[in-house]
PDB file of C-alpha atoms in Angstrom:
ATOM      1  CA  UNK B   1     123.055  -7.723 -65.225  1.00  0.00           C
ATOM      2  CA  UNK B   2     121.738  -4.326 -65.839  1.00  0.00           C
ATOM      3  CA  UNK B   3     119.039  -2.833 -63.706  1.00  0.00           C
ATOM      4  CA  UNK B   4     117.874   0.377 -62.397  1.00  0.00           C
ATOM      5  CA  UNK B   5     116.933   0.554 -58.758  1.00  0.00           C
ATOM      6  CA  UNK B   6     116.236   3.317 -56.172  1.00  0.00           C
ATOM      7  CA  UNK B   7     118.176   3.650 -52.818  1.00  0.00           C
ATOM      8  CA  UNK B   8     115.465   3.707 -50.320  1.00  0.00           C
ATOM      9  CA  UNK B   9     111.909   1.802 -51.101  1.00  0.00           C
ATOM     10  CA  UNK B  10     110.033   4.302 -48.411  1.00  0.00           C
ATOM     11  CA  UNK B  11     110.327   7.714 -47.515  1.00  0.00           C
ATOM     12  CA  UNK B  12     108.038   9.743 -44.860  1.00  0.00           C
ATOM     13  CA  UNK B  13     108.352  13.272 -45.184  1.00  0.00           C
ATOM     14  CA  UNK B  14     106.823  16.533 -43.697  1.00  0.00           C
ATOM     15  CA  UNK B  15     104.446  18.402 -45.488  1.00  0.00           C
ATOM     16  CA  UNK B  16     106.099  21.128 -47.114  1.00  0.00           C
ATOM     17  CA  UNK B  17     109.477  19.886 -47.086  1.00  0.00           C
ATOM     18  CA  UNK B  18     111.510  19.044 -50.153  1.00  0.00           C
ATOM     19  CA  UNK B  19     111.976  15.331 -50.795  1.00  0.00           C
ATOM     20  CA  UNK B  20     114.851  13.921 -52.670  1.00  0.00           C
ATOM     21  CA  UNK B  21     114.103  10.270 -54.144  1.00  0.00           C
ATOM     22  CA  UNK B  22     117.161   8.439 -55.785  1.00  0.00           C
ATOM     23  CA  UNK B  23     117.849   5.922 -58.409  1.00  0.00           C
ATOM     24  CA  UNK B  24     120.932   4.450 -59.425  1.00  0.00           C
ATOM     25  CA  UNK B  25     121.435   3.259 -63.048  1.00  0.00           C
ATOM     26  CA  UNK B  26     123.768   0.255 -64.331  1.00  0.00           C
ATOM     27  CA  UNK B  27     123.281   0.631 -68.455  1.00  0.00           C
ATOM     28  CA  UNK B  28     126.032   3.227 -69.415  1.00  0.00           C
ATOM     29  CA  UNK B  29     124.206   2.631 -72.544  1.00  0.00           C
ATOM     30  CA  UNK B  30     121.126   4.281 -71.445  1.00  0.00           C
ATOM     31  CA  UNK B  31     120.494   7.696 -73.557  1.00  0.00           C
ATOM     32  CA  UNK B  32     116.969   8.758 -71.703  1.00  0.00           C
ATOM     33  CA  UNK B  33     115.669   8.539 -68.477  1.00  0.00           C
ATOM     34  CA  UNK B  34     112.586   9.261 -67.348  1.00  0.00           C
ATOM     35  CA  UNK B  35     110.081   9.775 -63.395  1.00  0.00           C
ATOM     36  CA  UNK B  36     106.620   8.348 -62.999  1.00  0.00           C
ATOM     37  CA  UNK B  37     104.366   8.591 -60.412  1.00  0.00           C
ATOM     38  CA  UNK B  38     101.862   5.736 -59.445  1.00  0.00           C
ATOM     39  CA  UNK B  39      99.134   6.708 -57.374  1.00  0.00           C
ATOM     40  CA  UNK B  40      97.137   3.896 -55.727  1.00  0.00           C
ATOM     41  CA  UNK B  41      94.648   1.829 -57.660  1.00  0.00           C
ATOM     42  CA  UNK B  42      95.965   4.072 -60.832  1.00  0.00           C
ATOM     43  CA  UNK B  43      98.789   3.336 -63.779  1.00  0.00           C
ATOM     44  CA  UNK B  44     101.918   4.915 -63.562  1.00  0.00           C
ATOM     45  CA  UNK B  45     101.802   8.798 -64.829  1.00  0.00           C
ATOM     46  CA  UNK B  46     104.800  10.812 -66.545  1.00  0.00           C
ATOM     47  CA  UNK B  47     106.574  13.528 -64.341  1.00  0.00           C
ATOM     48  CA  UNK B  48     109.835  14.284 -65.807  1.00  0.00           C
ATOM     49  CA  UNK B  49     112.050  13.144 -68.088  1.00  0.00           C
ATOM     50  CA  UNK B  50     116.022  14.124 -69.116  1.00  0.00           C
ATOM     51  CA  UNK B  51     118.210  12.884 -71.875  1.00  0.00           C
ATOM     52  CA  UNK B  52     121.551  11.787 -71.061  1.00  0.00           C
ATOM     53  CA  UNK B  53     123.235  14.838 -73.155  1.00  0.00           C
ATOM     54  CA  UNK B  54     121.792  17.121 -69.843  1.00  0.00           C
ATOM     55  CA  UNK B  55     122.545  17.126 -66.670  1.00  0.00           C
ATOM     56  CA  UNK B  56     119.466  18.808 -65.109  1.00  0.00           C
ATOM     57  CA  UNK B  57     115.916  19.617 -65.925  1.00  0.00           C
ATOM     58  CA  UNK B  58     113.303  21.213 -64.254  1.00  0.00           C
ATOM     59  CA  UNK B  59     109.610  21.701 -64.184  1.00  0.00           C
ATOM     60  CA  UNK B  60     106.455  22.443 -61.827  1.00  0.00           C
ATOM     61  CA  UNK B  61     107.913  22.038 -58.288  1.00  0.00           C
ATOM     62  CA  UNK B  62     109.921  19.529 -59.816  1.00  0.00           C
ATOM     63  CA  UNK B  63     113.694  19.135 -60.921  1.00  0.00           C
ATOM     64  CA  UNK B  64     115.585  16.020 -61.947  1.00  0.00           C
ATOM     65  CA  UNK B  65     119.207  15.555 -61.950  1.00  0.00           C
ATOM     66  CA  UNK B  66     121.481  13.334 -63.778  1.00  0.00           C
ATOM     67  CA  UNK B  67     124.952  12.293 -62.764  1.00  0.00           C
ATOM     68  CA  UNK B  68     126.166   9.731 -65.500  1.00  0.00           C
ATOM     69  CA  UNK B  69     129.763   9.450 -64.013  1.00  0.00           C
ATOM     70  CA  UNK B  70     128.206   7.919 -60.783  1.00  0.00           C
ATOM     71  CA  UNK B  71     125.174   6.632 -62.886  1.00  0.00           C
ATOM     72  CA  UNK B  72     122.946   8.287 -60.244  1.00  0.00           C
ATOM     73  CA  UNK B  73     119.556   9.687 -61.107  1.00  0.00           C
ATOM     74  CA  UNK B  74     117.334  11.888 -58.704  1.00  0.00           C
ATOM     75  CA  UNK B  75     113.888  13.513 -58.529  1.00  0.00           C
ATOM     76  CA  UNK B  76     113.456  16.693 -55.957  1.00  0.00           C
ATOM     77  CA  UNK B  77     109.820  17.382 -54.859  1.00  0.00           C
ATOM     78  CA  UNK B  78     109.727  20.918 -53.820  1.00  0.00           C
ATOM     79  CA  UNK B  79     107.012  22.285 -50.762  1.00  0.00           C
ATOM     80  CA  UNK B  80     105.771  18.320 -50.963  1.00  0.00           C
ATOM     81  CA  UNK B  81     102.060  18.195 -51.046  1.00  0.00           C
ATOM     82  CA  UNK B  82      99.675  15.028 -49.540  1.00  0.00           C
ATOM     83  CA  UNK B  83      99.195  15.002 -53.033  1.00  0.00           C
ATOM     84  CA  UNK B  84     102.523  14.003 -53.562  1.00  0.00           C
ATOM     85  CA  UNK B  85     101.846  10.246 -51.562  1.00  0.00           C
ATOM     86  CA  UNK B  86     102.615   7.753 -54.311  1.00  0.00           C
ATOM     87  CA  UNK B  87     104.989   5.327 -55.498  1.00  0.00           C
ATOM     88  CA  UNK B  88     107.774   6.645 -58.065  1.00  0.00           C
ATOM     89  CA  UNK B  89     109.333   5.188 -60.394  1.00  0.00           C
ATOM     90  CA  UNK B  90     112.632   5.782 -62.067  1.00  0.00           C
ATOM     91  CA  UNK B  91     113.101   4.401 -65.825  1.00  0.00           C
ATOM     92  CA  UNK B  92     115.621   4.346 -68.060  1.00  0.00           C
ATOM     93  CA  UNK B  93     115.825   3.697 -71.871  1.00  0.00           C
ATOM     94  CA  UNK B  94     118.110   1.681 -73.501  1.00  0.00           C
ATOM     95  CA  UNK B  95     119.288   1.323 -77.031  1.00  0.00           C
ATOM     96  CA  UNK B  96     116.990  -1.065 -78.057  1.00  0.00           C
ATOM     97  CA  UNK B  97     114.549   0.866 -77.155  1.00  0.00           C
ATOM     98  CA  UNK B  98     113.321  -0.894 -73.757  1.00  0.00           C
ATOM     99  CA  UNK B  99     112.635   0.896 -70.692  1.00  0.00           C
ATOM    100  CA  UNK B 100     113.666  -0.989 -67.438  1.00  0.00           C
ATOM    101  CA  UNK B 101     112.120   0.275 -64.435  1.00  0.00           C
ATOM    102  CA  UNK B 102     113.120   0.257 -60.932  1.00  0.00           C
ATOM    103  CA  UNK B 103     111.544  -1.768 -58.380  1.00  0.00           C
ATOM    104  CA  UNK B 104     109.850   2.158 -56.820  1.00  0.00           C
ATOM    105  CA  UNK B 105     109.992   4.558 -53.730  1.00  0.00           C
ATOM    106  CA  UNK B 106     106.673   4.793 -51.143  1.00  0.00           C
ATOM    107  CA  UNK B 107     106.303   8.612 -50.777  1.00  0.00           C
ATOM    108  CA  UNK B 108     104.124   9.174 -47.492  1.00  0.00           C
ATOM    109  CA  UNK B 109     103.304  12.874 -46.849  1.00  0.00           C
ATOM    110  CA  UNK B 110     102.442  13.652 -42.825  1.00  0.00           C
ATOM    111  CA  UNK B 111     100.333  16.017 -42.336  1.00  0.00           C
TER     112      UNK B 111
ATOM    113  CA  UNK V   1      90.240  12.809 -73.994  1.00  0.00           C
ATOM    114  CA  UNK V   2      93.916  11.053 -75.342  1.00  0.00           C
ATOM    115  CA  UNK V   3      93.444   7.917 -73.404  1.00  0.00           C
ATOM    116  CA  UNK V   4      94.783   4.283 -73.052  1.00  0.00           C
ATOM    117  CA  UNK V   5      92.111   1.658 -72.686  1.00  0.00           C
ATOM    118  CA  UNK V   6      92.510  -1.707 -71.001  1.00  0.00           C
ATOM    119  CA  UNK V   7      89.477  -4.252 -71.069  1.00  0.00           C
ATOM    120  CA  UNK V   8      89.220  -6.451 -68.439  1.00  0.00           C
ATOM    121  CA  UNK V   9      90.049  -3.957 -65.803  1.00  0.00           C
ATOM    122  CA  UNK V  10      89.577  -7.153 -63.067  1.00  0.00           C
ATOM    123  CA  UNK V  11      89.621 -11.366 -64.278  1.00  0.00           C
ATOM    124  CA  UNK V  12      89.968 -14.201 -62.476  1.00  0.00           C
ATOM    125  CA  UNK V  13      89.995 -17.279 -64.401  1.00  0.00           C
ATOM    126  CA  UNK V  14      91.876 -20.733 -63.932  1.00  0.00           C
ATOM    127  CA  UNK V  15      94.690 -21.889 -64.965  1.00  0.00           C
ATOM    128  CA  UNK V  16      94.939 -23.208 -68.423  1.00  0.00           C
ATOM    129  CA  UNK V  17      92.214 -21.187 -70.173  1.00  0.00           C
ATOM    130  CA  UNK V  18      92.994 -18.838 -72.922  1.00  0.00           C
ATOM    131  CA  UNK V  19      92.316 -15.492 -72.141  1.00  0.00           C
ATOM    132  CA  UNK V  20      93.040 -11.844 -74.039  1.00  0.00           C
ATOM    133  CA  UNK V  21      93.541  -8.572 -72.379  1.00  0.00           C
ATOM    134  CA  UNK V  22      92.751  -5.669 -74.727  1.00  0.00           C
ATOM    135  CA  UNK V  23      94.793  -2.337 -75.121  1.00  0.00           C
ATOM    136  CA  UNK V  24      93.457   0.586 -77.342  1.00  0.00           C
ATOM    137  CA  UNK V  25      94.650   4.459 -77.319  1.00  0.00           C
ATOM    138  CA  UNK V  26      93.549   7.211 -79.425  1.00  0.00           C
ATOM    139  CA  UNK V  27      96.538   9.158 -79.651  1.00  0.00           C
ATOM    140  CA  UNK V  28      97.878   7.385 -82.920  1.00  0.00           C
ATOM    141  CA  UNK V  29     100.802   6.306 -81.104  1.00  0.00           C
ATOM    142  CA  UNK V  30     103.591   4.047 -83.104  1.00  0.00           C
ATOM    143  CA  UNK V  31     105.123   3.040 -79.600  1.00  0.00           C
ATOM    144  CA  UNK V  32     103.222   0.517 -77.582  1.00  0.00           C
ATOM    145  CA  UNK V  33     104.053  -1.537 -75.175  1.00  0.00           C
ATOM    146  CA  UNK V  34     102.602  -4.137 -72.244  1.00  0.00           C
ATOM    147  CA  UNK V  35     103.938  -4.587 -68.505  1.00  0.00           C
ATOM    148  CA  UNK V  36     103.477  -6.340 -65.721  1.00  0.00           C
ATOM    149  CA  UNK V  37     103.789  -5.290 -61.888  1.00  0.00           C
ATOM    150  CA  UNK V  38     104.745  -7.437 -59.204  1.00  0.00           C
ATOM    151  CA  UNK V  39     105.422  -6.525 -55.312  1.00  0.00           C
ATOM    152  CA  UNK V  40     109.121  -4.870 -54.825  1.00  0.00           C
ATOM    153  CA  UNK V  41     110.268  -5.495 -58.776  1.00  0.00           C
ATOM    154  CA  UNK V  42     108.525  -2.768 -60.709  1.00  0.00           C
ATOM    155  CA  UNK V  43     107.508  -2.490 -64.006  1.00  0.00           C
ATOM    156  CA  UNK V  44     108.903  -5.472 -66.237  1.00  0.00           C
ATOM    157  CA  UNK V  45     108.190  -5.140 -69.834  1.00  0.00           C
ATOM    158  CA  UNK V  46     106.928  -8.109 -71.312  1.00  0.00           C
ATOM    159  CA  UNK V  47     106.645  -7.164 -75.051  1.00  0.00           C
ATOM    160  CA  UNK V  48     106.650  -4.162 -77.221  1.00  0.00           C
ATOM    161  CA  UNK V  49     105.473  -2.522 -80.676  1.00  0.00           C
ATOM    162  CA  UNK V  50     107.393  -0.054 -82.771  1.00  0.00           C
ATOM    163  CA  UNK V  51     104.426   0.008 -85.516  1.00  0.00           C
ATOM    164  CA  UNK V  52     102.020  -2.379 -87.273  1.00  0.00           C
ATOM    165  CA  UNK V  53     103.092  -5.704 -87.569  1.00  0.00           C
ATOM    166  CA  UNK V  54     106.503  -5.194 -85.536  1.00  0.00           C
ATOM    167  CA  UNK V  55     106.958  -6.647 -82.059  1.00  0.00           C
ATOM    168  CA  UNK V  56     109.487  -7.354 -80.039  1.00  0.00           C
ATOM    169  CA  UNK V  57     109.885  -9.043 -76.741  1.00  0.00           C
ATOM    170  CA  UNK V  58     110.710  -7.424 -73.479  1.00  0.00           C
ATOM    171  CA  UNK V  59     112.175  -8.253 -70.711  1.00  0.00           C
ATOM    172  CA  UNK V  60     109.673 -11.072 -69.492  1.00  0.00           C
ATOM    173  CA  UNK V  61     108.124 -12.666 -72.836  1.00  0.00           C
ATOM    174  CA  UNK V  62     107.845 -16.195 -71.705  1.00  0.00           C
ATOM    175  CA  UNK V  63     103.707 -17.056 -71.496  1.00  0.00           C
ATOM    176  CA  UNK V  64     102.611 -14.390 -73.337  1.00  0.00           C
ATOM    177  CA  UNK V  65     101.620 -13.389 -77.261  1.00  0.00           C
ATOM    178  CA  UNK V  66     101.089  -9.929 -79.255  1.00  0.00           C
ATOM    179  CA  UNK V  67      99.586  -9.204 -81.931  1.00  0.00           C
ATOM    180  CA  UNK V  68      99.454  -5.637 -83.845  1.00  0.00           C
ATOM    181  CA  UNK V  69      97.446  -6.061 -86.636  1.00  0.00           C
ATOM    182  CA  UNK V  70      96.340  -1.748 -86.339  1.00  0.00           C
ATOM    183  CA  UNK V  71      97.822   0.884 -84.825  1.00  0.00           C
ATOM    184  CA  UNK V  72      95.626   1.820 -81.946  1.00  0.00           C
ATOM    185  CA  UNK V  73      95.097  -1.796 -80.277  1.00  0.00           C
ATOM    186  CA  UNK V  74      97.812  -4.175 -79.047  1.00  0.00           C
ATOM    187  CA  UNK V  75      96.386  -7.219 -77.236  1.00  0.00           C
ATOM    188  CA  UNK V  76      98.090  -9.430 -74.675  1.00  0.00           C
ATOM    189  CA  UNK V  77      97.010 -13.200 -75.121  1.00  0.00           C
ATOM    190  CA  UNK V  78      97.733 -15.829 -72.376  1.00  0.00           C
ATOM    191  CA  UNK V  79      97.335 -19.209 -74.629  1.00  0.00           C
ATOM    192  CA  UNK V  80      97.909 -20.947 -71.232  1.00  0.00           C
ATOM    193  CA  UNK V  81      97.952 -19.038 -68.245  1.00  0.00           C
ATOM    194  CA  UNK V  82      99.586 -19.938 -65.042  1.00  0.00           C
ATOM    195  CA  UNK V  83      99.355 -19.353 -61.686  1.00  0.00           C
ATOM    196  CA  UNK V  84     102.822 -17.150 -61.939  1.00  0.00           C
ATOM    197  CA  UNK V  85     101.441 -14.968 -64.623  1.00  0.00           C
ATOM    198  CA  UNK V  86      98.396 -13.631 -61.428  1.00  0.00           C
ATOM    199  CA  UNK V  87     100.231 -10.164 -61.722  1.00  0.00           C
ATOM    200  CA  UNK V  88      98.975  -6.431 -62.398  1.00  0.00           C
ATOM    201  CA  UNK V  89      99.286  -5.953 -66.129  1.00  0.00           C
ATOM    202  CA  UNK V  90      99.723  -2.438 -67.929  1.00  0.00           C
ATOM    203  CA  UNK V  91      99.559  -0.993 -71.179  1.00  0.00           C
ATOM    204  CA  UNK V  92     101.578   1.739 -72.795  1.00  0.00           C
ATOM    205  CA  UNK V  93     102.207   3.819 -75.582  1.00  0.00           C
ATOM    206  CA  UNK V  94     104.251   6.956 -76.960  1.00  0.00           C
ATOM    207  CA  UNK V  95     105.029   8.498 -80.283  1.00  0.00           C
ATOM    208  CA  UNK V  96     108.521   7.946 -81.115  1.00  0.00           C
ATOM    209  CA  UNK V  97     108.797  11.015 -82.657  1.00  0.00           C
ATOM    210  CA  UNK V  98     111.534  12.067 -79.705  1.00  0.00           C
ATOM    211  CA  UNK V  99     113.033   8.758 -79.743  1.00  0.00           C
ATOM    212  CA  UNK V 100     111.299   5.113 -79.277  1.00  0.00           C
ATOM    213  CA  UNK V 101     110.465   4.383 -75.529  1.00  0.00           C
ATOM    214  CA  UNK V 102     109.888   8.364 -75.231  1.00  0.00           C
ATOM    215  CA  UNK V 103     107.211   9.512 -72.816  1.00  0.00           C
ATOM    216  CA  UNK V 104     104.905   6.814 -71.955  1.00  0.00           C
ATOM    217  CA  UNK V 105     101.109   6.694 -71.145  1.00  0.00           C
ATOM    218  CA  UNK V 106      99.274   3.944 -69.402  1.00  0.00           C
ATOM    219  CA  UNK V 107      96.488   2.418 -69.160  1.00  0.00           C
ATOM    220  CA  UNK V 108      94.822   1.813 -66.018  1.00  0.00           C
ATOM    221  CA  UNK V 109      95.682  -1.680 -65.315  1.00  0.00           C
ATOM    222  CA  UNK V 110      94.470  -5.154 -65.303  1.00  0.00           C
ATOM    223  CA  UNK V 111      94.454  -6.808 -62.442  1.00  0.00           C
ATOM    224  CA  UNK V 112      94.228 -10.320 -63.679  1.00  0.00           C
ATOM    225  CA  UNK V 113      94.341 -13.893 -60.923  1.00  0.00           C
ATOM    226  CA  UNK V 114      95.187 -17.227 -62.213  1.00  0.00           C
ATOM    227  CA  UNK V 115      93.635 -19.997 -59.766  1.00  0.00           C
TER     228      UNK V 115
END
């Protein structure tokens, strides 16, 4: 069946590293993809998103990449911040217009 | 403030007993869209609105009713809930002016038990 699920469900990093969280993608179908962050107690929250015509898109200390031949999505979190501890979420869009969501990755900042 | 609004934020109830979970946003969003969250599976989408008076189920319909009678509030209605439906429940919506499904915004959840 189709689903969208990311590699590792934890990663600890050091404060003020860069932190790499993958997805991988089954729908070939899927035209939009998109981050969210979940902070504790709190619903999910929009980082990022990238159409499937692009193959990279960045924003604030944040930069997504898209590799459809390998169907591999990826979210880079430069200089991470505590603020950065949450849950993320990969989603993709398919042509009926759901989004599926992977099951998330546990982002723990050390101080 | 462009918000999504969920009412109950917390329910417990039992299992049988009818019970509706409001959704409202002010952002005059066509999109909307409800979800529930369960331990190491995500976000599964249980039903979704393009507009007024169109719905379509989601990945996870079985339980559950919509209803979109206006365009700000979607409600989720449990005609007979179950223990199995005890799950964190979000709303969602997005224009669909960049494509349906486009940038969502949730609520901030219901956290609804089913004894």
């Amino acid at each position: 069946g189709e689903s969208v699920g990311l590699h590792l469900p934890t990663l600890s990093v050091q404060e003020g590293d860069n932190s790499i969280i993958n997805c991988a993608y089954s729908n070939s179908a899927s035209d939009y993809f998109i981050w969210y962050k979940q902070e504790s107690g709190k619903g999910p929250q929009f980082i990022i998103d990238i159409r499937s015509n692009m193959d990279k898109r960045q924003g604030q200390r944040v930069t997504v990449l898209l590799n459809k031949t390998v169907k591999h999505l990826s979210l880079q979190i430069a200089a991470t911040q505590p603020g950065d501890s949450a849950v993320y979420f990969c989603a993709e869009r398919h042509n009926d217009y759901k989004l599926s969501f992977g099951a998330g990755t546990t982002v723990t900042v050390r101080a | 403030e462009a918000q999504v609004t969920q009412n109950p934020r917390y329910l417990i109830t039992v299992t049988g007993k009818k019970l509706t979970v409001t959704c409202s946003q002010n952002m005059n969003h066509e999109y909307m869209s409800w979800y529930r969250q369960d331990p190491g599976l995500g976000l599964r989408q249980i039903y979704y609105s393009m507009n007024v008076e169109v719905t379509d189920k989601g990945d996870v319909p079985e339980g559950y009713k919509v209803s979109r009678k206006e365009k700000r509030n979607f409600p989720l209605i449990l005609e007979s809930p179950s223990p199995n439906q005890t799950s964190l429940y979000f709303c969602a919506s997005s224009s669909i002016a960049g494509g349906p499904a486009d940038t969502q915004y949730f609520g901030p959840g219901t956290r609804l038990t089913v004894l």
